[in-house]
Short mmCIF file of N, CA and C in Angstrom, two decimals:
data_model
loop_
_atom_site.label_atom_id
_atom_site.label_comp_id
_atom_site.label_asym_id
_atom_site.label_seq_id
_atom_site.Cartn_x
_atom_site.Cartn_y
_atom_site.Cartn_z
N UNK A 494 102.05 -58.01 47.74
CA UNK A 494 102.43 -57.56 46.41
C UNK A 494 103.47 -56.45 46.47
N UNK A 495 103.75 -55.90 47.53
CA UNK A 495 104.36 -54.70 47.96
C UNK A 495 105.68 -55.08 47.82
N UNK A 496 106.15 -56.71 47.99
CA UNK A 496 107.60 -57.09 47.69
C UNK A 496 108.20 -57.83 46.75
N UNK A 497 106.94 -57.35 45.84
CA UNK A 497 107.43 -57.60 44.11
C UNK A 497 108.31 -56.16 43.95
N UNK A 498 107.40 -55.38 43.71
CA UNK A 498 108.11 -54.03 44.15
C UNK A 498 109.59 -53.46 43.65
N UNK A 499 109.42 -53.78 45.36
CA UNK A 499 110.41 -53.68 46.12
C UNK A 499 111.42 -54.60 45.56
N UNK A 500 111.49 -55.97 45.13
CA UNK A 500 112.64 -56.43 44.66
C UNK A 500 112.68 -56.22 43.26
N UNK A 501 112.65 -55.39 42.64
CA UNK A 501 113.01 -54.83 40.97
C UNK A 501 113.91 -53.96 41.48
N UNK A 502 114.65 -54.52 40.79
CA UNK A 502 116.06 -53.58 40.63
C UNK A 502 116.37 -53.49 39.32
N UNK A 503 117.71 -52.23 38.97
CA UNK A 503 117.99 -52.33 37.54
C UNK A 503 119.37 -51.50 37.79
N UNK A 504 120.09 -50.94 36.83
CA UNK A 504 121.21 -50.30 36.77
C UNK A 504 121.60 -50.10 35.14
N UNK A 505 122.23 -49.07 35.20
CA UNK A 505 122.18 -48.62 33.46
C UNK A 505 123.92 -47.78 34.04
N UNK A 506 124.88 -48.77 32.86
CA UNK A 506 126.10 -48.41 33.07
C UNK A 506 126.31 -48.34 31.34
N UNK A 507 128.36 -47.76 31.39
CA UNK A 507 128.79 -47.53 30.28
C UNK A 507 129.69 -48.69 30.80
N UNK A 508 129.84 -49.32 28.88
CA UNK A 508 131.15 -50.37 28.80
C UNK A 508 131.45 -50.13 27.38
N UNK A 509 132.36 -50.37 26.75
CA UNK A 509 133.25 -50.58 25.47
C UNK A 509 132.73 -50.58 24.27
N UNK A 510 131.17 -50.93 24.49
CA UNK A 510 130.01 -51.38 23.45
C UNK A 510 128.92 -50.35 23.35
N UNK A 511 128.80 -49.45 24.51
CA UNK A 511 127.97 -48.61 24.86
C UNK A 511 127.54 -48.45 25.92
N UNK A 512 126.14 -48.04 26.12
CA UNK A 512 125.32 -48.07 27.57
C UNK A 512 124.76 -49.35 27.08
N UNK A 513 124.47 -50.28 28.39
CA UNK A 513 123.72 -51.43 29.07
C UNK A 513 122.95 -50.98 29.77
N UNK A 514 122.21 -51.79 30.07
CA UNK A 514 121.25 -51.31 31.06
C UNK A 514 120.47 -52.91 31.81
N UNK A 515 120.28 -52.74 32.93
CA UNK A 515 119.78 -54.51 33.34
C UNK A 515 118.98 -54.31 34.41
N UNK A 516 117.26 -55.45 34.35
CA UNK A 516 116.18 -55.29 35.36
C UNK A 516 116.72 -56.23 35.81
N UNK A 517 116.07 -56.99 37.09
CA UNK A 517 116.42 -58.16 37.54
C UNK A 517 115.32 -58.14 38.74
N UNK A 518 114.78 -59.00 39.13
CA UNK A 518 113.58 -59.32 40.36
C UNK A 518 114.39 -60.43 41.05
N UNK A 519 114.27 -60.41 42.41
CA UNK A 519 114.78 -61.69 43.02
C UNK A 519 115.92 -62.64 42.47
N UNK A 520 116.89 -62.06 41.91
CA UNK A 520 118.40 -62.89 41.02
C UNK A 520 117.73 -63.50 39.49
N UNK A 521 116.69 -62.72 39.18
CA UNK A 521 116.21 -63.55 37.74
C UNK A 521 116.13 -62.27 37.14
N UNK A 522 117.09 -62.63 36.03
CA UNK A 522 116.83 -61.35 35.10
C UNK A 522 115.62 -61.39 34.12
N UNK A 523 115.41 -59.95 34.31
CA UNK A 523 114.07 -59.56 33.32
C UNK A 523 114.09 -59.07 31.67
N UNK A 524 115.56 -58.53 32.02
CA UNK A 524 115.67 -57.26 30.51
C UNK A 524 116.89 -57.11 30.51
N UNK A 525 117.74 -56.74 29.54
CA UNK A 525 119.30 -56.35 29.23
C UNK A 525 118.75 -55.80 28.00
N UNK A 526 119.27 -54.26 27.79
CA UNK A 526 119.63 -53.15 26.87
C UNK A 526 121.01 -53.64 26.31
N UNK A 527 121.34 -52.93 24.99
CA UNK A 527 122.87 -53.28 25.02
C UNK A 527 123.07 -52.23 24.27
N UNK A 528 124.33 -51.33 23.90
CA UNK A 528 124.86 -50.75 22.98
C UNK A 528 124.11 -49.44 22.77
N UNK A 529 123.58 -49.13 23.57
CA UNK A 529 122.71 -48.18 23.49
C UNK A 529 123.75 -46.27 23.63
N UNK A 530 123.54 -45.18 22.82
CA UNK A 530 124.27 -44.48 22.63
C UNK A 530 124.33 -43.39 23.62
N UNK A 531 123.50 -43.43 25.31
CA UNK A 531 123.43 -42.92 26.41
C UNK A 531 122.93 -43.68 27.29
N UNK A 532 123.59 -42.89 28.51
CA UNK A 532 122.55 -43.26 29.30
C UNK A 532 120.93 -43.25 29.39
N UNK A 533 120.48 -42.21 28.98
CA UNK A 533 119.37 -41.91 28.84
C UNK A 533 118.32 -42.70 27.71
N UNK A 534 118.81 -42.50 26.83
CA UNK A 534 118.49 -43.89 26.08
C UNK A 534 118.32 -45.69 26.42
N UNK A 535 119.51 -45.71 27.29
CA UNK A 535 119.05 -47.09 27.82
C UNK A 535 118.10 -46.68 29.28
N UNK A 536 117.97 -45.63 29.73
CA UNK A 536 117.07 -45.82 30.79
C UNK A 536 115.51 -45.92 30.20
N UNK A 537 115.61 -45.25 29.17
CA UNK A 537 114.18 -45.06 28.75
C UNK A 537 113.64 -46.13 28.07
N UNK A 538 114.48 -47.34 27.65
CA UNK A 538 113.82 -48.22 27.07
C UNK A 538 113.78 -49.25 28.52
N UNK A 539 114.55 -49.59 29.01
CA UNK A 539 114.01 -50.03 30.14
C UNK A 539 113.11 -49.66 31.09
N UNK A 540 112.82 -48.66 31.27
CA UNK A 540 111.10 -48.05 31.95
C UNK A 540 110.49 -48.29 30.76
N UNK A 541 110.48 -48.10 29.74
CA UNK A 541 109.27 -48.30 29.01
C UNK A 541 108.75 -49.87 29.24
N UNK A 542 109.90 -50.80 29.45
CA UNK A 542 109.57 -51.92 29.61
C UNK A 542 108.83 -52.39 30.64
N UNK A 543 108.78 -51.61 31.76
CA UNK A 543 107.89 -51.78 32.70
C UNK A 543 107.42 -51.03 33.44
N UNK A 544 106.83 -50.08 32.14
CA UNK A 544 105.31 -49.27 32.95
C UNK A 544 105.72 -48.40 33.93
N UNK A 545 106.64 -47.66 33.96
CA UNK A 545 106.71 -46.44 35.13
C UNK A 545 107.01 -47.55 36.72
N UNK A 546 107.04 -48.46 36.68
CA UNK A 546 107.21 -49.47 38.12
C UNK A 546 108.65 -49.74 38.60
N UNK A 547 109.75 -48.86 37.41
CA UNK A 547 111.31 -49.43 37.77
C UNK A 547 111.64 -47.75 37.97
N UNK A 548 112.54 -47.89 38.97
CA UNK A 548 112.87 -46.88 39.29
C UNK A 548 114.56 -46.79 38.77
N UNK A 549 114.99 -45.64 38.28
CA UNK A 549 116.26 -45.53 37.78
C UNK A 549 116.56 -44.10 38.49
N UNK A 550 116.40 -44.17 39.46
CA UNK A 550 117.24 -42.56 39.60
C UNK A 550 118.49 -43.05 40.21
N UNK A 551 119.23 -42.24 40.83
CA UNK A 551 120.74 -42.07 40.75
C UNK A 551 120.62 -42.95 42.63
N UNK A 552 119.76 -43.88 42.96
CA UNK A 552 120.25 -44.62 44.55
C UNK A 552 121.51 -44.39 45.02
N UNK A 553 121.78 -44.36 45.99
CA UNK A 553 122.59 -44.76 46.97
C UNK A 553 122.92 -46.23 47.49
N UNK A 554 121.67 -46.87 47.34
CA UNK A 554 121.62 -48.48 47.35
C UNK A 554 122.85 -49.13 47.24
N UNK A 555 123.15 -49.96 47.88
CA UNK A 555 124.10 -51.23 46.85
C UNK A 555 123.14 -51.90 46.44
N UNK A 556 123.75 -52.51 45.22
CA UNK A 556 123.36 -53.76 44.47
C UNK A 556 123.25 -54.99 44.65
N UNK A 557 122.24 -55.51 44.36
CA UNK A 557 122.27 -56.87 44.87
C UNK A 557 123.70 -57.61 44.43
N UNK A 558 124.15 -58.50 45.00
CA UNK A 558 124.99 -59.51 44.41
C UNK A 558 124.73 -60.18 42.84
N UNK A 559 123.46 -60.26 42.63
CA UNK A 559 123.19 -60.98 41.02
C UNK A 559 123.64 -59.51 40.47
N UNK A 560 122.80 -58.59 40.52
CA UNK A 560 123.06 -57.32 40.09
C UNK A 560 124.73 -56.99 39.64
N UNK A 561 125.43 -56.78 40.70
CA UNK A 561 126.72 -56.22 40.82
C UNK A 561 127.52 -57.14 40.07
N UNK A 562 126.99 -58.88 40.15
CA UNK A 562 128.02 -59.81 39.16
C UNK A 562 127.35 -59.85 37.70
N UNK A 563 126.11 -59.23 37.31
CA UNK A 563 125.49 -59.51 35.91
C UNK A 563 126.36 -58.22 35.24
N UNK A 564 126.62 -57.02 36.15
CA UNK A 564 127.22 -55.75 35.40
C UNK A 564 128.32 -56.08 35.44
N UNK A 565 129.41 -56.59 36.50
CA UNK A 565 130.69 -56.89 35.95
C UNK A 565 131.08 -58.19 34.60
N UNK A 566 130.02 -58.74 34.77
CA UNK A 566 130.15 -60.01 33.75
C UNK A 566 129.94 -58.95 32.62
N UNK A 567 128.99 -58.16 32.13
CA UNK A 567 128.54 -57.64 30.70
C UNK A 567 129.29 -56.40 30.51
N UNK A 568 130.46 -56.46 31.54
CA UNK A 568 131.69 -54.79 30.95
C UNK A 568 132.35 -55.70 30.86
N UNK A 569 133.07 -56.86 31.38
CA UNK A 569 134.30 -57.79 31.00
C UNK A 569 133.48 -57.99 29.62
N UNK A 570 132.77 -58.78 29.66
CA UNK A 570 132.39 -59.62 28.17
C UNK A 570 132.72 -58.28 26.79
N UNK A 571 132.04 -57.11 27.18
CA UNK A 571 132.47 -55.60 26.29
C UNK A 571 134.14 -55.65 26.31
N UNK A 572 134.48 -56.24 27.21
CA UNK A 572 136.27 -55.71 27.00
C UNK A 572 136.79 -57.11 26.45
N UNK A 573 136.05 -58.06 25.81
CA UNK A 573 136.59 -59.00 24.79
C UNK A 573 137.05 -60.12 25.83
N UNK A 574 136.80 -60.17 27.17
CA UNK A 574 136.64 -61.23 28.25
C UNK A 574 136.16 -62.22 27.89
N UNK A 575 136.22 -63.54 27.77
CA UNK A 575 135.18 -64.82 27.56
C UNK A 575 134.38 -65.13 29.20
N UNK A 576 133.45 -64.59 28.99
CA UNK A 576 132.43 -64.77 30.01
C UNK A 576 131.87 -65.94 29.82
N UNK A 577 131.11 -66.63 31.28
CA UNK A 577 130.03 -67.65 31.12
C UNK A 577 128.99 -66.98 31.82
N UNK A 578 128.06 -66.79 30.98
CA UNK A 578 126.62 -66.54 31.74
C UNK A 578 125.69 -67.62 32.00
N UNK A 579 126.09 -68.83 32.33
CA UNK A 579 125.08 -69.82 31.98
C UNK A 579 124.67 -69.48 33.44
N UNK A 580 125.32 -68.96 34.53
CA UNK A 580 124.69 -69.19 36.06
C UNK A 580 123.65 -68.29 36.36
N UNK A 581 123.24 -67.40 35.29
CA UNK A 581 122.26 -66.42 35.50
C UNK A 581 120.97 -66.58 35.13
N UNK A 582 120.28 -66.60 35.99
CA UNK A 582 118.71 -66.80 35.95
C UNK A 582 118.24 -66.02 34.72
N UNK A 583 117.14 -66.42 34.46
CA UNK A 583 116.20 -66.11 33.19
C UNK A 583 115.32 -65.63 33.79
N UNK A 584 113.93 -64.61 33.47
CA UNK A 584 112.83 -64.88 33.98
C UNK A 584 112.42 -64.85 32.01
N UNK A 585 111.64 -66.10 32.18
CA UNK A 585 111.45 -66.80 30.27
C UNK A 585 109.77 -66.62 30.28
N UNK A 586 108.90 -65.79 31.11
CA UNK A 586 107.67 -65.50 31.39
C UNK A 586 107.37 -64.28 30.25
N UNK A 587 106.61 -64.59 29.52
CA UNK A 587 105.38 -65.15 29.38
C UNK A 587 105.82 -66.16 27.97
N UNK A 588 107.03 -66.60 27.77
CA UNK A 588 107.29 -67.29 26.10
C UNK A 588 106.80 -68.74 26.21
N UNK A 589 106.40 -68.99 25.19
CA UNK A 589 105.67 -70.30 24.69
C UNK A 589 106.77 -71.36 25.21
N UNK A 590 106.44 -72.57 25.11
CA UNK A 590 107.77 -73.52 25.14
C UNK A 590 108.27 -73.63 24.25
N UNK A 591 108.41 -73.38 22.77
CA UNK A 591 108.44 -73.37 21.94
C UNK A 591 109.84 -72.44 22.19
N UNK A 592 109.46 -71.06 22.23
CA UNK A 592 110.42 -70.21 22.40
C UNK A 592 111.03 -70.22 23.60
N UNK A 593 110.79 -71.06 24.91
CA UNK A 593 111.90 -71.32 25.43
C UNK A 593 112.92 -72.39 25.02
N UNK A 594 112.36 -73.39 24.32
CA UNK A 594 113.36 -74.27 23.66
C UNK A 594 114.10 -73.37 23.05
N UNK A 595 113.77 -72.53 22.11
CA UNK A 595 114.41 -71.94 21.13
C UNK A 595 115.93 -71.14 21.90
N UNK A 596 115.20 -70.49 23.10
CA UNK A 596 116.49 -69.15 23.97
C UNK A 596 117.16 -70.38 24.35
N UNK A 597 117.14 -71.47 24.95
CA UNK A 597 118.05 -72.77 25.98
C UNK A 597 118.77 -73.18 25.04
N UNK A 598 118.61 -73.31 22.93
CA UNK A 598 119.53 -73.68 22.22
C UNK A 598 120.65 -72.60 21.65
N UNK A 599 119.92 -71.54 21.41
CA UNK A 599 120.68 -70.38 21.23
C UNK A 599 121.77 -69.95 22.40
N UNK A 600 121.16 -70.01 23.58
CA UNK A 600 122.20 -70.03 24.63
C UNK A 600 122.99 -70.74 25.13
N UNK A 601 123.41 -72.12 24.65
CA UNK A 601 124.23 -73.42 24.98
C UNK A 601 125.19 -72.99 23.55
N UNK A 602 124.92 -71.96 22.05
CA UNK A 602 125.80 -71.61 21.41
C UNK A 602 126.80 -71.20 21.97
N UNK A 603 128.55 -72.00 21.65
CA UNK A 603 129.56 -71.52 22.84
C UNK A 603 130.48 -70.16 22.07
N UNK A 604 130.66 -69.59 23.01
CA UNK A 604 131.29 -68.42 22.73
C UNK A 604 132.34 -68.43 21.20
N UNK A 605 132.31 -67.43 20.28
CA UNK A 605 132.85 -67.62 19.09
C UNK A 605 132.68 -68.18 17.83
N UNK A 606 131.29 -69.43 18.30
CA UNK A 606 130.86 -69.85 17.27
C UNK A 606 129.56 -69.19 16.92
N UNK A 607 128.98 -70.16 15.86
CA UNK A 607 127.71 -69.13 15.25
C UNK A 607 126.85 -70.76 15.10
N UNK A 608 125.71 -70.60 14.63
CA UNK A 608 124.30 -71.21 14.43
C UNK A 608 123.79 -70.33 12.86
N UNK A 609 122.72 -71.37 12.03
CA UNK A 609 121.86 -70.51 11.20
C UNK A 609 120.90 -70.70 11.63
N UNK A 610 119.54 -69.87 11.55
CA UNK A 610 118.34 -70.03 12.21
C UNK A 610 117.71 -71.44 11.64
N UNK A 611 118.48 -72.19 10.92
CA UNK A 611 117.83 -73.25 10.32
C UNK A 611 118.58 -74.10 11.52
N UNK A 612 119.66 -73.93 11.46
CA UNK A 612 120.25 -75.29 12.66
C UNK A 612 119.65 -75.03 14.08
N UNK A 613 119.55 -73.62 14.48
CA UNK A 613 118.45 -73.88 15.53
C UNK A 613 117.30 -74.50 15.60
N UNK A 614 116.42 -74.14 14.86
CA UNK A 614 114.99 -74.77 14.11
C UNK A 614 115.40 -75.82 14.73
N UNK A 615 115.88 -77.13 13.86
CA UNK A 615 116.42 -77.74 13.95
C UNK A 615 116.69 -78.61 15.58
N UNK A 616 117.26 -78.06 16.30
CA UNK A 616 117.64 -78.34 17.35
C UNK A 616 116.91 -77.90 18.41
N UNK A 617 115.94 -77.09 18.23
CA UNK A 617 114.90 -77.11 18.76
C UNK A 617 113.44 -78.09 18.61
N UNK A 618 113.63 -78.86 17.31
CA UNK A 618 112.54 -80.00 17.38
C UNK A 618 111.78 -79.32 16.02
N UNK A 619 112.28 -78.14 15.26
CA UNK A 619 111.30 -77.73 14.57
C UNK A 619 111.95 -77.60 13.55
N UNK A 620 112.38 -78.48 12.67
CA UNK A 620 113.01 -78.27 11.25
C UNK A 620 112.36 -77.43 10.08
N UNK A 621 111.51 -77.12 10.12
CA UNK A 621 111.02 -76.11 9.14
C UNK A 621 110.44 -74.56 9.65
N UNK A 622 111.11 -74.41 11.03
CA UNK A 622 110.71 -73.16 11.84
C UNK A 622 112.02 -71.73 11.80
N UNK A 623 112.56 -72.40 10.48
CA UNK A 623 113.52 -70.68 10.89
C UNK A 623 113.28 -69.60 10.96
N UNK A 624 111.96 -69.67 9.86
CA UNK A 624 111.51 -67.95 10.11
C UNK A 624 110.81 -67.49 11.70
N UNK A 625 110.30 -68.82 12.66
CA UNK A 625 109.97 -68.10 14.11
C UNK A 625 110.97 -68.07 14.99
N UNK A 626 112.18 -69.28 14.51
CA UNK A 626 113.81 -68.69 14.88
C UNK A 626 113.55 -67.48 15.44
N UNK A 627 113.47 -66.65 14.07
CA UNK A 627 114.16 -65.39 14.06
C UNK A 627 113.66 -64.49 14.64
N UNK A 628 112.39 -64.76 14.44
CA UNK A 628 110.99 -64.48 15.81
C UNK A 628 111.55 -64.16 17.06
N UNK A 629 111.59 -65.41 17.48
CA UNK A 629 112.48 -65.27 18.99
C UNK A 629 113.45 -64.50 19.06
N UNK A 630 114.49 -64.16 18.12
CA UNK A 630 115.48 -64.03 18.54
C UNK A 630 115.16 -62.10 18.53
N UNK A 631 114.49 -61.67 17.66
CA UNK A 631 114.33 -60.46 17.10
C UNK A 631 113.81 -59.76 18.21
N UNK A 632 113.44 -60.99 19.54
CA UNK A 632 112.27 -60.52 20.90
C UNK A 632 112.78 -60.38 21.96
N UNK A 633 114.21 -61.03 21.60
CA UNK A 633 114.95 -61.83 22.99
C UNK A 633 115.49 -60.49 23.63
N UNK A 634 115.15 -60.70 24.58
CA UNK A 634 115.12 -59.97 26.00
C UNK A 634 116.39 -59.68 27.28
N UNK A 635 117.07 -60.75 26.22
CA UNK A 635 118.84 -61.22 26.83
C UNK A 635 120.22 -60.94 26.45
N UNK A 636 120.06 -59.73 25.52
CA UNK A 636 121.33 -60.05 24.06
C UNK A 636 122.10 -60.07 24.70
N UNK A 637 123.34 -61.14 24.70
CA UNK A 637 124.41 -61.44 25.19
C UNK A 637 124.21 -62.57 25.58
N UNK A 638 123.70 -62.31 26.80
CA UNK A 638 123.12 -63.59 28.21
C UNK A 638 122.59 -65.15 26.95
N UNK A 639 121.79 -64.40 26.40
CA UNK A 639 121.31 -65.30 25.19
C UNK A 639 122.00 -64.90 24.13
N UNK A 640 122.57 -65.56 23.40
CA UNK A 640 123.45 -64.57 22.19
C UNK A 640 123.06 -64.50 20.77
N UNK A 641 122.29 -64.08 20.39
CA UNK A 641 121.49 -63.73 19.40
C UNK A 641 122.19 -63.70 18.46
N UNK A 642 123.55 -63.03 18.64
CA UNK A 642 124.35 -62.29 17.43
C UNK A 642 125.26 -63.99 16.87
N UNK A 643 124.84 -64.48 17.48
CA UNK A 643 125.75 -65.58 17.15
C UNK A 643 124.89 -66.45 16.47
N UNK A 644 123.77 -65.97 15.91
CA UNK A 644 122.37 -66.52 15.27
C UNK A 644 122.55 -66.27 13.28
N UNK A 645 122.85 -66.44 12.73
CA UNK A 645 122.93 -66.10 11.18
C UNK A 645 122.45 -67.01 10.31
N UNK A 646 121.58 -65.66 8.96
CA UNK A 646 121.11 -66.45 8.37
C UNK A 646 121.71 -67.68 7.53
N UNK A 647 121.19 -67.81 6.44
CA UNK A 647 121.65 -69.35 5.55
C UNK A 647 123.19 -68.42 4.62
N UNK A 648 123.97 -69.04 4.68
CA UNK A 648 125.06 -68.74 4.10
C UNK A 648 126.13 -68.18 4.69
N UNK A 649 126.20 -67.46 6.18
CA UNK A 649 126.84 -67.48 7.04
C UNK A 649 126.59 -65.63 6.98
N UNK A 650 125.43 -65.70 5.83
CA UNK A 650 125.12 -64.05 6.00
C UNK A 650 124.28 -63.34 7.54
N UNK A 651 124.50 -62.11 8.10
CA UNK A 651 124.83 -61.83 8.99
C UNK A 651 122.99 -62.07 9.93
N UNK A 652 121.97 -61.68 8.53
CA UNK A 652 120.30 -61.52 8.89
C UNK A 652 120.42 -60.39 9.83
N UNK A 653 119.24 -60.30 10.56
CA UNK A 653 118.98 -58.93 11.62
C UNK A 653 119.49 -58.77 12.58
N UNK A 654 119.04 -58.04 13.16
CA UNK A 654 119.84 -57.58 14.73
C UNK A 654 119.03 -56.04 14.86
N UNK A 655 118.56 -55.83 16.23
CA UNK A 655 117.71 -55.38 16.66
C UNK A 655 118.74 -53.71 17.79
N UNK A 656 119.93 -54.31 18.09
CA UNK A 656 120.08 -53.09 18.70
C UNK A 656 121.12 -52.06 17.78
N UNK A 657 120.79 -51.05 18.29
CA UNK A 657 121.44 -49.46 17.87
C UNK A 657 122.29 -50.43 16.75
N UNK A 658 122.62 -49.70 15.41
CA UNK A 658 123.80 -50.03 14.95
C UNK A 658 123.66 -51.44 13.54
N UNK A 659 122.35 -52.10 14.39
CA UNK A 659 121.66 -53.32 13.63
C UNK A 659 123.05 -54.44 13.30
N UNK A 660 123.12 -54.39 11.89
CA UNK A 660 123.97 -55.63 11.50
C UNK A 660 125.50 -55.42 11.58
N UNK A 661 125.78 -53.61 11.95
CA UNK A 661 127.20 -53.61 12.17
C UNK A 661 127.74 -53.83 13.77
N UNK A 662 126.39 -53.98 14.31
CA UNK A 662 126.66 -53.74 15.84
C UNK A 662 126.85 -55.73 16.18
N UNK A 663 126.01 -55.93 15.46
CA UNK A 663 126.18 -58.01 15.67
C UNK A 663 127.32 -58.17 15.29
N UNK A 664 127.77 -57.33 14.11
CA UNK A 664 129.16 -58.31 13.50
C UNK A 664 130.37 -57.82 14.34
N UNK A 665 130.46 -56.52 14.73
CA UNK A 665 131.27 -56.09 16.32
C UNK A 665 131.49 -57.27 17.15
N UNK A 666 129.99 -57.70 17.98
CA UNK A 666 129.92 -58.65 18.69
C UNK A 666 131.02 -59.88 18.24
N UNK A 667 130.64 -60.26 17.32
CA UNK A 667 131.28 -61.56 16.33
C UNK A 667 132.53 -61.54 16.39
N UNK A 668 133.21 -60.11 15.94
CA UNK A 668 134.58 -59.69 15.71
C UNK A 668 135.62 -59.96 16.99
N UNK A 669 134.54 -59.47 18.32
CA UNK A 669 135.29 -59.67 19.46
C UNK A 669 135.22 -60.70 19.82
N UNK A 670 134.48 -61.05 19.87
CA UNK A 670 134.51 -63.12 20.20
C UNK A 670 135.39 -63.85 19.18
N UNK A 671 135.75 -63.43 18.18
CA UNK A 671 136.61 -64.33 17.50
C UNK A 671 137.98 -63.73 17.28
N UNK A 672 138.37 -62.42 17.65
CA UNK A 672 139.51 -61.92 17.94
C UNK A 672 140.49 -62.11 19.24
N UNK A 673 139.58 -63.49 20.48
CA UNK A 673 140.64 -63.92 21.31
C UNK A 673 140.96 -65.64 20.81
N UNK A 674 139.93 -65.79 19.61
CA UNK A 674 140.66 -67.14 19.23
C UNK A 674 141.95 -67.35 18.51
#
């Protein structure tokens, strides 16, 4: 058990959008912070996420390779880059299948476009499920990696959003993804 541990890693950087912050065990990510208005702020919600067991002090370490390419992928993607994250592991533990259907449709959304939580529903097998849509999405553990912000309610109105900033911080997101089309 000693090299569960031992392979949690994390890193909490600044990009264009704010502080990030990212866990990761064995190349499977656990957690992504986003937009957060310090460092300190994104460190603290990521330890909170796991119980005093992640260590964030200032290492010497290098980074793993998933590590070092998940942080350069999520400062390009902040600098209005069209990233693909599809090569990055999930860890989708403990979500229903339900809600992994739900993150695998939300995340095949391609860069710039949008979804309503009804067309997910929808495309997840559950046509009358938008309100646990939003469930998922309000939980998701990935913003970006999974792109949440690209999730809106019925009318192309903007609905929630969960980090710093809420519905002006999604429509940011939106703005830059559709400002290299």
């Amino acid at each position: 058990m000693g090299t569960t541990l031992l392979s949690l890693e994390a890193a909490v950087f600044e990009t264009r959008l704010g502080f990030f912050g990212v866990a990761l065990r064995e190349r499977t990510i656990l957690k992504i912070v986003i937009g957060q208005p310090s460092t300190a702020s994104a460190r603290q919600i990521l330890s909170r996420s796991f119980e005093g067991s992640l260590d964030l002090s200032n290492s010497k370490e290098e980074p793993s390779e998933t590590l070092a390419k998940l942080q350069t992928a999520l400062t390009d993607y902040a600098l209005g880059l069209r990233v693909d994250f599809s090569k990055f592991l999930l860890n989708l533990n403990p979500l229903t299948a339900y809600q992994k259907k739900v993150t695998e449709v939300v995340r095949s959304i391609p860069y710039g476009e949008t979804l309503s939580y009804l067309q997910v529903a929808e495309l997840s097998g559950s046509p009358k499920a938008a309100r646990a849509v939003g469930n998922v999405m309000a939980n998701n553990r990935f913003p970006i990696v999974v792109p949440c912000h690209r999730v809106l309610a019925s009318g192309g109105k903007l609905g929630g959003f969960s980090a710093p900033g809420g519905t002006s911080f999604k429509q940011s997101l939106l703005d830059l993804e559709n400002s290299e089309r």
